[in-house]
Short mmCIF file of C-alpha atoms in Angstrom, two decimals:
data_model
loop_
_atom_site.label_atom_id
_atom_site.label_comp_id
_atom_site.label_asym_id
_atom_site.label_seq_id
_atom_site.Cartn_x
_atom_site.Cartn_y
_atom_site.Cartn_z
CA MET A 1 127.09 89.79 74.62
CA ASN A 2 126.48 92.37 71.89
CA THR A 3 125.62 95.90 73.00
CA PRO A 4 122.74 97.49 71.08
CA LYS A 5 122.80 101.14 70.08
CA PRO A 6 120.85 103.34 72.54
CA ASP A 7 118.90 105.01 69.72
CA ALA A 8 117.63 101.65 68.43
CA ILE A 9 115.28 101.17 71.36
CA LEU A 10 112.40 103.12 72.88
CA PRO A 11 113.61 105.51 75.59
CA GLY A 12 111.33 103.83 78.14
CA LEU A 13 112.95 100.45 77.51
CA GLN A 14 116.56 101.60 77.72
CA PRO A 15 116.76 101.68 81.55
CA VAL A 16 115.09 98.24 81.66
CA LEU A 17 117.65 96.79 79.27
CA SER A 18 120.51 98.45 81.16
CA ASP A 19 119.24 97.01 84.44
CA LEU A 20 118.89 93.50 82.99
CA THR A 21 122.34 93.50 81.40
CA GLU A 22 123.92 94.86 84.57
CA ARG A 23 122.15 92.36 86.81
CA PHE A 24 122.59 89.23 84.71
CA GLY A 25 125.74 90.13 82.78
CA PRO A 26 127.14 87.34 80.57
CA ARG A 27 124.21 85.06 81.43
CA ILE A 28 122.32 87.06 78.79
CA GLU A 29 124.15 85.62 75.80
CA ALA A 30 122.83 88.04 73.19
CA VAL A 31 120.45 90.97 72.80
CA HIS A 32 118.60 91.54 69.55
CA ILE A 33 116.58 94.73 68.99
CA ALA A 34 114.11 93.60 66.36
CA ARG A 35 112.15 96.84 66.59
CA PRO A 36 112.32 99.88 68.92
CA ASN A 37 109.60 98.36 71.14
CA GLU A 38 110.52 94.67 70.64
CA VAL A 39 113.69 93.45 72.38
CA TYR A 40 114.93 89.83 72.40
CA CYS A 41 117.28 88.45 75.04
CA HIS A 42 118.88 85.02 74.50
CA ALA A 43 119.75 82.99 77.58
CA GLN A 44 119.74 79.52 79.10
CA MET A 45 116.89 77.95 81.07
CA GLU A 46 118.39 78.64 84.49
CA LEU A 47 117.96 82.40 83.91
CA VAL A 48 114.17 82.21 83.42
CA PRO A 49 113.05 82.53 87.09
CA GLY A 50 115.37 85.45 87.84
CA PHE A 51 114.63 87.23 84.57
CA CYS A 52 110.87 86.92 85.14
CA ALA A 53 111.13 88.06 88.75
CA GLN A 54 113.18 91.11 87.81
CA LEU A 55 110.72 92.25 85.14
CA TYR A 56 107.71 91.61 87.38
CA ARG A 57 108.93 93.13 90.63
CA LYS A 58 111.02 96.05 89.47
CA TRP A 59 109.57 96.99 86.10
CA ASN A 60 105.90 96.00 86.42
CA GLY A 61 106.17 93.61 83.48
CA ARG A 62 103.69 90.84 82.75
CA LEU A 63 104.06 87.59 80.86
CA VAL A 64 101.54 87.87 78.01
CA SER A 65 102.56 84.84 75.96
CA LEU A 66 104.68 81.72 76.20
CA PHE A 67 105.24 79.43 73.24
CA ALA A 68 107.74 77.12 71.56
CA ASP A 69 109.35 76.96 68.14
CA ASP A 70 111.03 73.97 66.49
CA ALA A 71 114.38 75.34 65.30
CA ARG A 72 116.23 72.03 65.30
CA ALA A 73 117.05 72.23 61.60
CA GLN A 74 118.66 75.69 61.91
CA GLU A 75 120.06 75.77 65.44
CA GLY A 76 119.79 72.22 66.75
CA ALA A 77 117.28 73.08 69.48
CA PHE A 78 113.71 73.92 70.32
CA HIS A 79 113.25 77.49 71.46
CA LEU A 80 110.94 78.78 74.18
CA TYR A 81 109.81 82.40 73.95
CA TYR A 82 108.66 84.25 77.08
CA VAL A 83 106.94 87.45 75.94
CA PHE A 84 106.74 90.23 78.54
CA ALA A 85 104.72 93.41 78.08
CA LEU A 86 105.96 96.47 79.92
CA ASP A 87 102.87 98.65 79.73
CA PRO A 88 104.37 101.80 81.31
CA ALA A 89 107.34 101.65 78.89
CA HIS A 90 105.12 100.72 75.89
CA GLY A 91 107.39 97.88 74.82
CA PHE A 92 108.02 94.14 74.86
CA PHE A 93 110.89 92.06 76.15
CA ILE A 94 111.11 88.54 74.76
CA LEU A 95 113.35 85.98 76.44
CA ARG A 96 114.45 83.18 74.09
CA VAL A 97 115.60 79.96 75.73
CA PRO A 98 116.92 76.84 73.96
CA VAL A 99 115.73 73.34 74.86
CA SER A 100 117.95 70.45 73.83
CA PRO A 101 116.29 67.67 71.76
CA ALA A 102 118.35 65.22 73.83
CA GLN A 103 116.64 66.47 77.01
CA PRO A 104 113.28 67.86 75.84
CA GLN A 105 112.04 69.34 79.11
CA PHE A 106 111.59 72.72 80.73
CA THR A 107 110.82 74.09 84.18
CA SER A 108 107.27 75.23 84.91
CA LEU A 109 106.47 78.72 86.19
CA THR A 110 102.81 77.98 86.93
CA ASN A 111 103.20 77.80 90.71
CA ALA A 112 104.54 81.36 90.69
CA LEU A 113 102.58 82.64 87.67
CA PRO A 114 99.22 80.84 87.30
CA ALA A 115 98.61 82.81 84.10
CA VAL A 116 100.93 80.49 82.12
CA ASN A 117 99.23 77.22 83.13
CA TRP A 118 97.49 76.35 79.87
CA GLN A 119 100.25 77.82 77.72
CA GLU A 120 102.89 75.59 79.31
CA ARG A 121 100.71 72.53 78.88
CA GLU A 122 100.08 73.41 75.23
CA ILE A 123 103.83 73.36 74.64
CA GLN A 124 104.05 69.94 76.27
CA ASP A 125 101.19 68.59 74.15
CA LEU A 126 102.13 70.09 70.78
CA PHE A 127 105.94 69.93 70.94
CA GLY A 128 106.59 67.04 73.32
CA LEU A 129 108.67 69.12 75.74
CA LYS A 130 108.09 67.66 79.19
CA LEU A 131 107.06 69.96 82.03
CA GLU A 132 109.04 69.81 85.25
CA GLY A 133 107.35 70.97 88.45
CA HIS A 134 103.92 71.75 87.01
CA PRO A 135 101.08 71.24 89.56
CA ASN A 136 98.80 69.62 86.94
CA PRO A 137 100.79 68.41 83.91
CA ARG A 138 97.84 66.57 82.30
CA ARG A 139 97.05 67.06 78.64
CA CYS A 140 95.39 70.31 77.70
CA ALA A 141 95.37 71.07 73.96
CA LEU A 142 95.27 67.37 73.01
CA HIS A 143 92.81 65.00 74.63
CA ASP A 144 93.81 61.93 76.60
CA ASP A 145 92.90 59.49 73.83
CA TRP A 146 95.19 61.10 71.24
CA PRO A 147 98.17 58.97 70.22
CA GLU A 148 101.71 60.11 71.10
CA VAL A 149 102.14 62.71 68.36
CA TYR A 150 103.47 66.27 68.49
CA PRO A 151 101.69 68.23 65.75
CA LEU A 152 103.84 71.38 65.84
CA ARG A 153 107.16 69.65 65.40
CA LYS A 154 108.60 70.18 61.93
CA ASP A 155 108.83 66.44 61.26
CA PHE A 156 105.06 66.00 61.74
CA ASP A 157 103.40 66.00 58.32
CA LEU A 158 100.19 68.02 58.18
CA ARG A 159 98.68 65.32 55.93
CA THR A 160 99.25 62.58 58.50
CA VAL A 161 96.18 60.39 58.99
CA LEU A 162 96.00 59.42 62.64
CA PRO A 163 94.78 55.95 63.66
CA PRO A 164 91.45 55.58 65.46
CA PHE A 165 91.69 56.92 68.97
CA THR A 166 91.57 54.04 71.43
CA GLY A 167 93.04 55.46 74.64
CA GLU A 168 91.21 56.47 77.79
CA ARG A 169 88.90 59.45 77.70
CA HIS A 170 89.50 62.41 79.96
CA LYS A 171 88.88 61.64 83.61
CA PHE A 172 87.65 64.57 85.62
CA ARG A 173 88.77 65.01 89.18
CA GLU A 174 86.36 63.55 91.69
CA VAL A 175 84.96 65.86 94.34
CA GLU A 176 83.76 64.03 97.42
CA GLY A 177 81.83 64.95 100.54
CA GLU A 178 78.44 64.58 102.13
CA GLY A 179 75.72 65.92 99.85
CA VAL A 180 78.15 66.70 97.01
CA PHE A 181 77.17 65.64 93.51
CA GLN A 182 78.37 66.47 90.01
CA VAL A 183 76.39 67.96 87.12
CA PRO A 184 77.83 67.62 83.60
CA VAL A 185 77.02 70.19 80.91
CA GLY A 186 78.18 69.56 77.35
CA PRO A 187 80.36 69.02 75.47
CA VAL A 188 77.56 69.23 72.88
CA HIS A 189 75.25 72.17 73.56
CA ALA A 190 71.75 73.07 72.48
CA GLY A 191 72.91 76.10 70.49
CA ILE A 192 75.27 76.41 67.52
CA ILE A 193 78.37 77.05 69.62
CA GLU A 194 81.40 74.78 69.49
CA PRO A 195 81.83 72.00 72.07
CA GLY A 196 83.02 72.50 75.61
CA HIS A 197 82.52 70.29 78.67
CA PHE A 198 81.67 71.88 82.04
CA LEU A 199 81.49 69.65 85.11
CA PHE A 200 79.95 71.32 88.17
CA SER A 201 80.46 69.99 91.68
CA VAL A 202 77.66 71.26 93.93
CA ALA A 203 76.45 70.89 97.48
CA GLY A 204 72.79 71.76 97.37
CA GLU A 205 72.67 74.76 95.02
CA PRO A 206 76.03 76.58 95.38
CA VAL A 207 78.83 75.57 93.01
CA LEU A 208 81.87 74.28 94.89
CA TYR A 209 84.10 73.56 91.91
CA LEU A 210 83.95 73.82 88.13
CA GLN A 211 86.13 71.81 85.78
CA ILE A 212 86.37 72.97 82.17
CA ARG A 213 87.48 70.74 79.30
CA LEU A 214 87.89 72.41 75.92
CA PHE A 215 89.95 71.72 72.76
CA TYR A 216 87.41 69.37 71.17
CA THR A 217 87.87 70.79 67.66
CA HIS A 218 91.60 71.35 67.30
CA LYS A 219 92.05 72.81 63.81
CA GLY A 220 95.83 72.92 63.50
CA THR A 221 95.75 76.57 62.42
CA GLU A 222 99.32 77.30 63.51
CA LYS A 223 100.52 74.30 61.47
CA LEU A 224 98.50 75.48 58.47
CA PHE A 225 100.35 78.81 58.52
CA GLU A 226 103.59 76.90 57.83
CA ASN A 227 102.18 75.43 54.61
CA ILE A 228 100.87 78.49 52.77
CA PRO A 229 102.42 81.68 51.36
CA VAL A 230 102.46 84.69 53.66
CA THR A 231 100.01 86.46 51.36
CA HIS A 232 97.44 83.71 51.93
CA GLY A 233 97.79 83.99 55.71
CA VAL A 234 95.38 86.91 55.95
CA ARG A 235 92.46 84.71 54.94
CA LEU A 236 93.51 82.02 57.40
CA ALA A 237 93.83 84.59 60.20
CA GLU A 238 90.25 85.74 59.51
CA SER A 239 89.00 82.23 60.28
CA ILE A 240 90.58 81.92 63.74
CA SER A 241 87.58 83.38 65.56
CA GLY A 242 84.62 84.44 63.45
CA ASP A 243 83.50 87.36 65.61
CA SER A 244 87.05 88.76 65.67
CA SER A 245 87.91 88.17 62.02
CA PHE A 246 89.17 91.69 61.35
CA ALA A 247 91.13 91.93 64.60
CA HIS A 248 92.96 88.64 64.04
CA ALA A 249 93.67 89.44 60.39
CA THR A 250 95.01 92.86 61.36
CA ALA A 251 97.26 91.42 64.06
CA PHE A 252 98.68 89.00 61.48
CA CYS A 253 99.22 91.82 58.96
CA HIS A 254 100.88 93.89 61.66
CA ALA A 255 103.37 91.09 62.38
CA VAL A 256 104.24 90.56 58.70
CA GLU A 257 104.60 94.30 58.10
CA ARG A 258 106.96 94.62 61.04
CA ALA A 259 109.02 91.68 59.79
CA ALA A 260 109.23 93.33 56.35
CA ASN A 261 110.00 96.76 57.85
CA VAL A 262 106.92 98.27 56.21
CA GLU A 263 104.21 100.45 57.72
CA ALA A 264 100.69 100.80 56.39
CA PRO A 265 99.97 104.33 55.08
CA PRO A 266 98.10 106.81 57.31
CA ARG A 267 94.77 106.40 55.50
CA GLY A 268 95.05 102.62 55.67
CA ARG A 269 95.77 102.74 59.40
CA ALA A 270 92.79 105.06 59.90
CA LEU A 271 90.41 102.71 58.08
CA ARG A 272 91.76 99.79 60.11
CA THR A 273 90.90 101.72 63.27
CA VAL A 274 87.32 102.33 62.13
CA CYS A 275 86.86 98.64 61.29
CA LEU A 276 88.30 97.51 64.63
CA GLU A 277 85.87 99.80 66.45
CA LEU A 278 82.91 98.67 64.36
CA GLU A 279 83.81 95.09 65.30
CA ARG A 280 83.88 96.19 68.94
CA VAL A 281 80.52 97.95 68.70
CA TYR A 282 78.54 95.13 67.11
CA ASN A 283 79.95 92.52 69.49
CA HIS A 284 79.43 94.61 72.62
CA ILE A 285 75.84 95.40 71.67
CA ALA A 286 75.20 91.72 70.95
CA ASP A 287 76.66 90.73 74.33
CA ILE A 288 74.53 93.26 76.19
CA GLY A 289 71.48 91.77 74.50
CA ALA A 290 72.58 88.19 75.21
CA ILE A 291 73.12 88.97 78.89
CA ALA A 292 69.58 90.37 78.96
CA THR A 293 68.32 87.15 77.36
CA ASP A 294 69.99 84.97 79.98
CA VAL A 295 68.02 86.72 82.74
CA ALA A 296 64.78 86.50 80.71
CA PHE A 297 64.69 90.19 79.72
CA ALA A 298 63.68 89.46 76.13
CA VAL A 299 62.72 93.05 75.29
CA GLY A 300 66.26 94.23 76.01
CA ASN A 301 67.69 91.57 73.74
CA ALA A 302 65.28 92.43 70.91
CA HIS A 303 66.32 96.08 71.12
CA ALA A 304 70.01 95.11 71.11
CA MET A 305 69.68 92.77 68.13
CA ARG A 306 68.01 95.55 66.15
CA LEU A 307 70.99 97.83 66.85
CA LYS A 308 73.48 95.09 66.05
CA GLU A 309 71.79 94.62 62.67
CA ARG A 310 72.36 98.30 61.90
CA VAL A 311 76.09 97.89 62.53
CA LEU A 312 76.28 94.75 60.40
CA ARG A 313 74.54 96.50 57.51
CA LEU A 314 77.02 99.37 57.74
CA ASN A 315 79.86 96.82 57.75
CA GLU A 316 78.47 95.37 54.52
CA GLU A 317 78.14 98.78 52.91
CA LEU A 318 81.75 99.61 53.77
CA THR A 319 83.48 96.30 53.09
CA GLY A 320 81.06 94.01 51.26
CA ASN A 321 80.87 91.66 54.26
CA ARG A 322 78.76 91.88 57.41
CA LEU A 323 81.62 90.53 59.57
CA LEU A 324 84.30 92.67 57.85
CA ARG A 325 85.94 89.71 56.13
CA GLY A 326 88.00 90.52 53.05
CA MET A 327 88.85 94.05 54.23
CA ALA A 328 92.18 93.37 55.94
CA SER A 329 95.25 93.31 53.73
CA LEU A 330 98.99 93.25 54.10
CA GLY A 331 100.10 96.87 53.92
CA GLY A 332 96.74 98.38 54.85
CA VAL A 333 93.19 97.59 53.77
CA ARG A 334 91.74 96.28 50.50
CA CYS A 335 89.31 99.04 49.61
CA ASP A 336 88.85 102.76 50.14
CA TRP A 337 85.66 104.56 51.09
CA GLY A 338 84.05 107.29 49.05
CA ALA A 339 82.19 110.38 50.19
CA GLY A 340 78.88 108.52 50.36
CA GLN A 341 80.27 105.79 52.60
CA LEU A 342 81.94 108.32 54.90
CA GLU A 343 78.63 110.15 55.16
CA SER A 344 76.96 106.84 56.08
CA ILE A 345 79.45 106.44 58.93
CA ARG A 346 78.79 109.96 60.23
CA ARG A 347 75.04 109.45 60.08
CA PHE A 348 75.35 106.03 61.72
CA VAL A 349 77.27 107.46 64.70
CA ILE A 350 74.76 110.28 65.18
CA GLU A 351 71.75 107.97 64.99
CA LEU A 352 73.14 105.08 67.04
CA ARG A 353 74.03 107.16 70.10
CA PRO A 354 70.47 107.92 71.29
CA GLU A 355 69.31 104.43 70.30
CA PHE A 356 72.05 102.87 72.39
CA GLU A 357 71.30 105.18 75.32
CA SER A 358 67.68 104.04 75.08
CA LEU A 359 68.80 100.39 75.28
CA VAL A 360 70.97 101.10 78.33
CA GLY A 361 68.14 103.00 80.00
CA LEU A 362 65.77 100.11 79.36
CA ILE A 363 68.11 97.68 81.10
CA ARG A 364 68.85 100.00 84.02
CA GLU A 365 65.16 100.59 84.65
CA SER A 366 64.59 96.85 85.05
CA SER A 367 65.17 96.20 88.74
CA SER A 368 64.77 92.45 88.29
CA THR A 369 67.52 92.45 85.64
CA ARG A 370 69.89 94.40 87.86
CA ASP A 371 69.13 92.06 90.75
CA ARG A 372 70.23 89.06 88.67
CA LEU A 373 73.44 90.72 87.46
CA GLU A 374 74.72 92.51 90.55
CA ALA A 375 77.11 90.42 92.69
CA ALA A 376 76.80 87.46 90.30
CA GLY A 377 79.95 85.76 89.06
CA ILE A 378 82.44 87.91 90.95
CA LEU A 379 86.04 87.69 89.74
CA LYS A 380 88.18 89.30 92.43
CA PRO A 381 90.85 91.76 91.27
CA GLN A 382 93.73 89.76 92.76
CA THR A 383 92.48 86.55 91.13
CA ALA A 384 92.16 88.34 87.79
CA LEU A 385 95.70 89.67 88.18
CA ASP A 386 97.11 86.25 89.08
CA LEU A 387 95.44 84.64 86.07
CA GLY A 388 96.52 87.41 83.70
CA VAL A 389 92.92 88.14 82.67
CA VAL A 390 92.68 90.61 79.79
CA GLY A 391 90.16 92.76 77.98
CA VAL A 392 86.61 93.37 79.14
CA ALA A 393 86.81 90.82 81.98
CA GLY A 394 90.08 92.26 83.23
CA ARG A 395 88.90 95.87 83.17
CA ALA A 396 85.78 94.91 85.14
CA SER A 397 88.08 93.45 87.82
CA GLY A 398 90.43 96.39 88.28
CA ILE A 399 93.04 95.70 85.56
CA ASP A 400 93.72 98.99 83.80
CA ARG A 401 95.22 97.73 80.52
CA ASP A 402 94.37 98.37 76.89
CA LEU A 403 96.77 97.96 73.96
CA ARG A 404 95.04 100.80 72.10
CA ARG A 405 96.35 103.19 74.74
CA ASP A 406 99.46 101.41 76.05
CA PHE A 407 100.83 100.12 72.72
CA PRO A 408 99.15 102.37 70.12
CA HIS A 409 98.61 100.61 66.80
CA ALA A 410 96.66 101.53 63.66
CA ALA A 411 95.62 105.19 64.24
CA TYR A 412 94.97 105.01 67.99
CA ASP A 413 97.81 107.40 68.78
CA GLY A 414 95.75 110.19 67.21
CA VAL A 415 92.45 109.80 69.09
CA ASN A 416 91.24 110.51 72.60
CA PHE A 417 89.28 107.96 74.62
CA THR A 418 88.91 106.72 78.18
CA VAL A 419 89.47 103.13 79.27
CA PRO A 420 86.68 102.13 81.71
CA VAL A 421 87.92 100.25 84.78
CA TYR A 422 85.90 98.88 87.72
CA ARG A 423 86.81 96.70 90.67
CA GLU A 424 83.53 94.95 91.45
CA GLY A 425 84.24 92.16 88.94
CA ASP A 426 80.63 90.92 88.68
CA VAL A 427 78.37 90.34 85.67
CA LEU A 428 76.88 93.81 86.03
CA HIS A 429 80.27 95.49 85.70
CA ARG A 430 81.45 93.27 82.86
CA MET A 431 78.34 94.51 81.09
CA GLN A 432 79.07 98.06 82.26
CA VAL A 433 82.53 97.96 80.64
CA ARG A 434 80.80 97.12 77.36
CA ILE A 435 78.24 99.88 77.90
CA ASP A 436 81.07 102.39 78.43
CA GLU A 437 83.14 101.15 75.50
CA VAL A 438 80.38 101.50 72.89
CA PRO A 439 80.10 105.34 73.05
CA ALA A 440 83.91 105.52 73.34
CA ALA A 441 84.17 103.46 70.15
CA LEU A 442 81.66 105.73 68.40
CA SER A 443 83.73 108.72 69.46
CA ILE A 444 86.90 107.11 68.10
CA ILE A 445 85.17 106.43 64.77
CA GLU A 446 83.93 110.01 64.66
CA GLN A 447 87.41 111.41 65.39
CA VAL A 448 89.08 109.25 62.76
CA VAL A 449 86.55 110.10 60.03
CA ALA A 450 86.77 113.82 60.85
CA THR A 451 90.55 113.83 60.36
CA LEU A 452 90.82 111.12 57.70
CA PRO A 453 94.06 111.72 55.76
CA ASP A 454 94.26 111.56 52.00
CA GLY A 455 96.46 109.08 50.18
CA PRO A 456 96.60 105.36 49.45
CA THR A 457 94.95 102.78 51.67
CA ARG A 458 97.69 100.18 51.25
CA VAL A 459 101.29 99.74 50.17
CA ASP A 460 103.03 96.70 48.75
CA VAL A 461 104.67 94.46 51.34
CA PRO A 462 107.66 92.49 50.02
CA ASN A 463 108.36 89.01 51.29
CA PRO A 464 110.24 89.43 54.58
CA PRO A 465 113.79 88.05 54.62
CA PRO A 466 114.11 84.55 56.11
CA ASN A 467 114.52 84.04 59.85
CA GLN A 468 113.01 87.40 60.80
CA VAL A 469 110.91 87.49 63.98
CA ALA A 470 108.11 89.94 64.64
CA LEU A 471 105.25 90.47 67.07
CA GLY A 472 101.94 91.83 65.80
CA TYR A 473 99.23 92.96 68.18
CA VAL A 474 95.73 94.41 68.33
CA GLU A 475 93.32 95.23 71.13
CA GLY A 476 90.34 93.22 69.93
CA TRP A 477 86.90 93.67 71.41
CA ARG A 478 87.45 90.75 73.84
CA GLY A 479 90.98 91.79 74.70
CA GLU A 480 94.52 91.70 73.41
CA ILE A 481 95.42 89.55 70.40
CA PHE A 482 99.00 88.62 69.54
CA HIS A 483 100.45 87.06 66.40
CA TRP A 484 104.17 86.20 66.47
CA ILE A 485 105.93 85.02 63.33
CA ARG A 486 109.31 83.66 62.27
CA THR A 487 109.83 83.84 58.54
CA ALA A 488 111.16 81.17 56.22
CA ALA A 489 112.46 81.42 52.67
CA ASP A 490 110.34 81.91 49.54
CA GLY A 491 107.68 84.07 51.18
CA ARG A 492 106.56 81.50 53.73
CA LEU A 493 106.46 81.26 57.52
CA ALA A 494 108.49 78.93 59.68
CA ARG A 495 106.20 79.61 62.65
CA CYS A 496 103.08 81.59 63.48
CA LYS A 497 101.98 81.72 67.11
CA ILE A 498 98.42 82.91 67.76
CA LYS A 499 97.31 84.20 71.16
CA ASP A 500 93.57 84.86 71.45
CA PRO A 501 92.36 86.55 74.67
CA SER A 502 90.01 83.65 75.37
CA LEU A 503 92.93 81.28 76.03
CA GLN A 504 93.94 83.56 78.89
CA ASN A 505 90.45 84.11 80.28
CA TRP A 506 88.79 80.67 80.34
CA PRO A 507 90.38 79.63 83.67
CA ALA A 508 88.88 82.74 85.27
CA LEU A 509 85.37 81.40 84.61
CA SER A 510 86.04 78.54 87.06
CA GLU A 511 86.83 81.12 89.74
CA ALA A 512 83.95 83.48 88.98
CA ILE A 513 81.25 80.81 89.24
CA LEU A 514 82.24 79.61 92.73
CA GLY A 515 79.46 80.15 95.27
CA ASN A 516 76.90 80.89 92.55
CA ILE A 517 74.10 78.55 91.53
CA ILE A 518 74.05 76.55 88.31
CA PRO A 519 71.08 78.52 86.85
CA ASP A 520 73.32 81.62 86.97
CA PHE A 521 76.06 79.94 84.93
CA PRO A 522 74.65 80.95 81.50
CA VAL A 523 74.70 84.65 82.33
CA VAL A 524 78.09 84.46 84.09
CA ASN A 525 79.50 82.60 81.09
CA LYS A 526 77.96 85.08 78.66
CA SER A 527 79.42 88.02 80.57
CA PHE A 528 82.87 86.65 79.68
CA ASN A 529 81.73 85.48 76.21
CA LEU A 530 84.90 83.55 75.38
CA SER A 531 85.71 81.99 72.04
CA TYR A 532 86.00 78.22 71.73
CA SER A 533 87.44 78.61 68.25
CA GLY A 534 89.99 81.24 69.26
CA THR A 535 91.17 79.00 72.09
CA ASP A 536 91.37 75.82 70.00
CA ARG A 537 93.21 77.28 67.05
#
C-alpha cells in the first residue's frame, strides 16, 4: 500500500486515515489523495462491512452516496464507490471496490444501513450487478416491464430503441386485515408535477402503510453526460431539477474544477453564493405559501406568492433568467454585476425582511393553520438518522448537518449564519426550518455584497486529464447535492454520478405519514417538497 504524504490531507482526516491503515493494513490495497478533503481507499468487497463500521462507530462518518462505474475497458471490472462524509473532520473518504464481470454481484448493506436501500437497487437495475442479502431486491429505477437492459453499462448505446414493454406491471404489496382497504393516488396527478404512484393502506381513516413508486420518467441524464463535452455539461446539469438549476449546475462545475485543479476566483465564488441563497429564498417562500394552501389558508399563500415574484424578478435582473439558468459557468459565473444591480440586491434585502416577517406573523396568528400543522407527519429523529435524511427535513428532525458550514464551498467560509435544528419533526417544524433559513439567507447575501471582492468572475478551466476523479458538492435549498465525475480523454466524461437530496428523502415520507389521515397527505408531502425529476435523473 502506498503511504500518502501527511501534508497532502486535511489535518482532521489524518488520524482517520492512520486508524484505517493501522486497523486494516494490507487489506487496503491503495490510498489515493485526490484532494486534501477527498481520500480514496481501494479494497476488496470483504472489507466493506468492517470499513463502514469503523467510520460510523469511531469517526461519526455517514454514507452519503453509493454508486457504480463501468471500468471494464480500463481495469477489467466494475467499481463500486462508497462515499463517506466525516462532518467533524470536514472531509470525505471514498472506498472503491471492484466487482468482477464474471461474478457481477455485491453484498447489500441495507439491513444495517437503511439509507442505502434505493441506491443499491439503482446499481442493480442500471448496471446489472446482483444484490446479495437485500431485504427487498425488486426493481427500483427501472420498472418491472422494462426488458433486461442495463443502461449505464458502457456497451449500452444511448440511441438504442427498446422494444414495446410487454412484461408485468409493478405489483404492490398486499396489506390484509379486517377493515383494511387500499387507496391509490397517481401516478398521474391533477397538477403539472411529474408522475408518482402512492398506494395508501388504511383502516378507517389512519394510514397503516404507504407504498411509493417513482421513476416513471427516467431521462438517462447520467448516460447523457458521457456523450457530450464537459463544457456542455453545465446546461445539462441545470435541467436535472428545475427549481435547483443553479445548485446542480454549481455542483457539476465544482467537480470539474476540482478535477482540473482550478478554483473559481473570489468574486466568482461570492456571486455563486448570492445565487445559491436567492434560489433558497424563493423556494422556501414558495413552500411556506404552498403549505398554507394545503390547509386552506389562501391568504397566506397569496402573500407568499407575491414575495416569491419579487425574488424571481431580482433573479431576472441579475442573470437574465427568473430561475437563474445560464448564470453558472465552469470557473465561476457567466456575468458580473454592476453598481446598479448590487444596489438592487441591497434594497431587496432591506425591503423583503419586514414583508417576510409580516407573512410569518400572518401564519402564526392563524390558530386553525397551526392546528393542522402541529404534530402532523412526524418523522422521528432516529428514523431520520437511519434513513440518512438530509436538508430541511433532516434539520427539522434533529439532524444538525449543513454542507455550507461543515464543508464550506463558494464563499460560505467568509460569512456567519446559524443552522436551525429542531427535534419535533412535524410539518410545523419543517416549515419553521424554512422560516428560519430565509432571514439567514438574506443575511448571507447582505454579508457577501458588503465585502464583495474586486476581480474577475471566472477563470478558464482546461480539460481535466483523463481518468481523474472528483467530487463536487453544494448545499442546495432542499439539502446536499453531490456530483461525482471520472474524466475521459478529449474533454469528455467517462462517468457522472448525480445525487439529489430527494433520492435520499423520499423513503422518509412513508414513515412520516403513518398514523395520519389521507386528507393530511398533501400538506405532509408538501412539507418535504421532494423532486420527482431530481430523483429520476
